[in-house]
């Protein structure tokens, strides 16, 4: 994922009317299926961020020009609702080692 451009939210208007330079944050992620095609699937992932022209990139702490910003596990399952419809659900636990915070996300794909 490359984050940049005039409408990307990374260009900041200064008090003197000038703009800060766009940082073009980039995010890459690698995932691996730990458990696949079972009752519950489990994936592990790790993501890193960097900026092409600045140390301050999206999700980083501003101390490094490249940093791990997303480490976690995602478990998913398809719940059978009716004979013809199953509801895919997942839960993901994520940790940002750069900013030292974690999140849990629970979601379902309805359509």
mmCIF file of C-alpha atoms in Angstrom:
data_model
loop_
_atom_site.group_PDB
_atom_site.id
_atom_site.type_symbol
_atom_site.label_atom_id
_atom_site.label_comp_id
_atom_site.label_asym_id
_atom_site.label_seq_id
_atom_site.Cartn_x
_atom_site.Cartn_y
_atom_site.Cartn_z
ATOM 1 C CA UNK A 1 0.000 0.000 0.000
ATOM 2 C CA UNK A 2 1.407 3.364 -1.001
ATOM 3 C CA UNK A 3 -0.100 6.364 0.768
ATOM 4 C CA UNK A 4 0.539 9.729 -0.838
ATOM 5 C CA UNK A 5 -0.747 12.378 -3.201
ATOM 6 C CA UNK A 6 -2.615 15.632 -2.824
ATOM 7 C CA UNK A 7 -5.751 14.087 -1.291
ATOM 8 C CA UNK A 8 -4.029 11.554 0.958
ATOM 9 C CA UNK A 9 -4.013 13.635 4.125
ATOM 10 C CA UNK A 10 -0.251 13.748 4.592
ATOM 11 C CA UNK A 11 0.239 17.258 3.227
ATOM 12 C CA UNK A 12 -0.011 19.737 6.097
ATOM 13 C CA UNK A 13 -0.719 23.449 5.693
ATOM 14 C CA UNK A 14 1.755 25.520 7.726
ATOM 15 C CA UNK A 15 0.834 28.798 9.467
ATOM 16 C CA UNK A 16 2.828 30.777 6.889
ATOM 17 C CA UNK A 17 0.689 29.352 4.052
ATOM 18 C CA UNK A 18 3.248 26.829 2.801
ATOM 19 C CA UNK A 19 2.750 23.090 2.730
ATOM 20 C CA UNK A 20 4.881 20.374 4.276
ATOM 21 C CA UNK A 21 6.257 17.895 1.781
ATOM 22 C CA UNK A 22 4.255 14.724 1.153
ATOM 23 C CA UNK A 23 5.814 11.727 2.915
ATOM 24 C CA UNK A 24 4.553 8.913 0.642
ATOM 25 C CA UNK A 25 4.114 6.362 3.417
ATOM 26 C CA UNK A 26 4.441 2.785 2.268
ATOM 27 C CA UNK A 27 3.148 -0.314 4.069
ATOM 28 C CA UNK A 28 4.062 -3.908 3.294
ATOM 29 C CA UNK A 29 2.653 -6.997 4.992
ATOM 30 C CA UNK A 30 3.454 -10.692 4.891
ATOM 31 C CA UNK A 31 1.042 -13.310 6.199
ATOM 32 C CA UNK A 32 1.271 -17.059 6.680
ATOM 33 C CA UNK A 33 -1.578 -19.574 7.120
ATOM 34 C CA UNK A 34 -0.714 -21.389 10.364
ATOM 35 C CA UNK A 35 -3.923 -23.479 10.342
ATOM 36 C CA UNK A 36 -5.786 -23.836 7.047
ATOM 37 C CA UNK A 37 -8.975 -25.633 5.942
ATOM 38 C CA UNK A 38 -9.965 -26.711 9.456
ATOM 39 C CA UNK A 39 -12.967 -25.719 11.600
ATOM 40 C CA UNK A 40 -11.096 -22.503 12.407
ATOM 41 C CA UNK A 41 -8.377 -20.980 10.234
ATOM 42 C CA UNK A 42 -5.439 -19.123 11.781
ATOM 43 C CA UNK A 43 -3.122 -16.688 9.985
ATOM 44 C CA UNK A 44 -0.060 -14.927 11.395
ATOM 45 C CA UNK A 45 1.104 -11.641 9.880
ATOM 46 C CA UNK A 46 3.745 -8.972 10.191
ATOM 47 C CA UNK A 47 3.731 -5.550 8.565
ATOM 48 C CA UNK A 48 6.305 -2.794 8.210
ATOM 49 C CA UNK A 49 6.061 0.837 7.252
ATOM 50 C CA UNK A 50 8.443 3.367 5.794
ATOM 51 C CA UNK A 51 8.373 6.694 3.997
ATOM 52 C CA UNK A 52 10.168 7.334 0.756
ATOM 53 C CA UNK A 53 11.342 10.802 1.782
ATOM 54 C CA UNK A 54 10.855 11.245 5.528
ATOM 55 C CA UNK A 55 11.104 9.420 8.871
ATOM 56 C CA UNK A 56 7.522 10.338 9.804
ATOM 57 C CA UNK A 57 5.411 7.748 8.037
ATOM 58 C CA UNK A 58 1.891 6.520 8.579
ATOM 59 C CA UNK A 59 1.635 4.404 11.789
ATOM 60 C CA UNK A 60 5.292 4.937 12.785
ATOM 61 C CA UNK A 61 6.688 6.756 15.812
ATOM 62 C CA UNK A 62 8.968 9.101 13.810
ATOM 63 C CA UNK A 63 12.222 7.710 15.247
ATOM 64 C CA UNK A 64 13.083 5.319 12.396
ATOM 65 C CA UNK A 65 12.774 5.491 8.638
ATOM 66 C CA UNK A 66 11.652 1.809 8.592
ATOM 67 C CA UNK A 67 9.804 0.083 11.426
ATOM 68 C CA UNK A 68 7.554 -2.855 12.269
ATOM 69 C CA UNK A 69 4.076 -1.400 12.714
ATOM 70 C CA UNK A 70 1.712 -4.390 12.652
ATOM 71 C CA UNK A 71 2.157 -7.875 14.150
ATOM 72 C CA UNK A 72 -0.736 -10.185 14.822
ATOM 73 C CA UNK A 73 -2.960 -13.197 14.440
ATOM 74 C CA UNK A 74 -6.251 -13.569 12.600
ATOM 75 C CA UNK A 75 -8.667 -16.410 13.211
ATOM 76 C CA UNK A 76 -11.604 -16.972 10.879
ATOM 77 C CA UNK A 77 -14.561 -19.297 10.621
ATOM 78 C CA UNK A 78 -17.702 -19.627 8.562
ATOM 79 C CA UNK A 79 -20.836 -19.930 10.725
ATOM 80 C CA UNK A 80 -23.673 -21.881 9.145
ATOM 81 C CA UNK A 81 -26.845 -19.769 9.553
ATOM 82 C CA UNK A 82 -29.205 -21.671 7.256
ATOM 83 C CA UNK A 83 -28.803 -24.560 4.859
ATOM 84 C CA UNK A 84 -27.939 -22.143 2.045
ATOM 85 C CA UNK A 85 -26.160 -19.344 3.892
ATOM 86 C CA UNK A 86 -22.980 -19.196 5.954
ATOM 87 C CA UNK A 87 -21.680 -16.081 7.683
ATOM 88 C CA UNK A 88 -17.887 -15.611 7.494
ATOM 89 C CA UNK A 89 -16.595 -14.109 10.769
ATOM 90 C CA UNK A 90 -13.112 -13.310 12.017
ATOM 91 C CA UNK A 91 -11.245 -11.947 14.988
ATOM 92 C CA UNK A 92 -7.885 -10.276 14.678
ATOM 93 C CA UNK A 93 -5.437 -9.280 17.422
ATOM 94 C CA UNK A 94 -2.911 -6.691 16.253
ATOM 95 C CA UNK A 95 0.048 -5.011 17.949
ATOM 96 C CA UNK A 96 2.008 -1.984 16.727
ATOM 97 C CA UNK A 97 5.511 -2.377 18.214
ATOM 98 C CA UNK A 98 6.572 1.053 16.923
ATOM 99 C CA UNK A 99 3.864 2.969 18.813
ATOM 100 C CA UNK A 100 3.332 0.296 21.495
ATOM 101 C CA UNK A 101 -0.420 -0.144 21.224
ATOM 102 C CA UNK A 102 -2.672 -3.061 20.400
ATOM 103 C CA UNK A 103 -6.110 -3.549 18.915
ATOM 104 C CA UNK A 104 -8.669 -6.341 18.612
ATOM 105 C CA UNK A 105 -11.032 -6.395 15.654
ATOM 106 C CA UNK A 106 -14.110 -8.589 15.338
ATOM 107 C CA UNK A 107 -15.972 -8.591 12.030
ATOM 108 C CA UNK A 108 -18.463 -10.455 9.876
ATOM 109 C CA UNK A 109 -18.925 -10.397 6.119
ATOM 110 C CA UNK A 110 -22.671 -10.044 5.594
ATOM 111 C CA UNK A 111 -22.728 -9.742 1.790
#
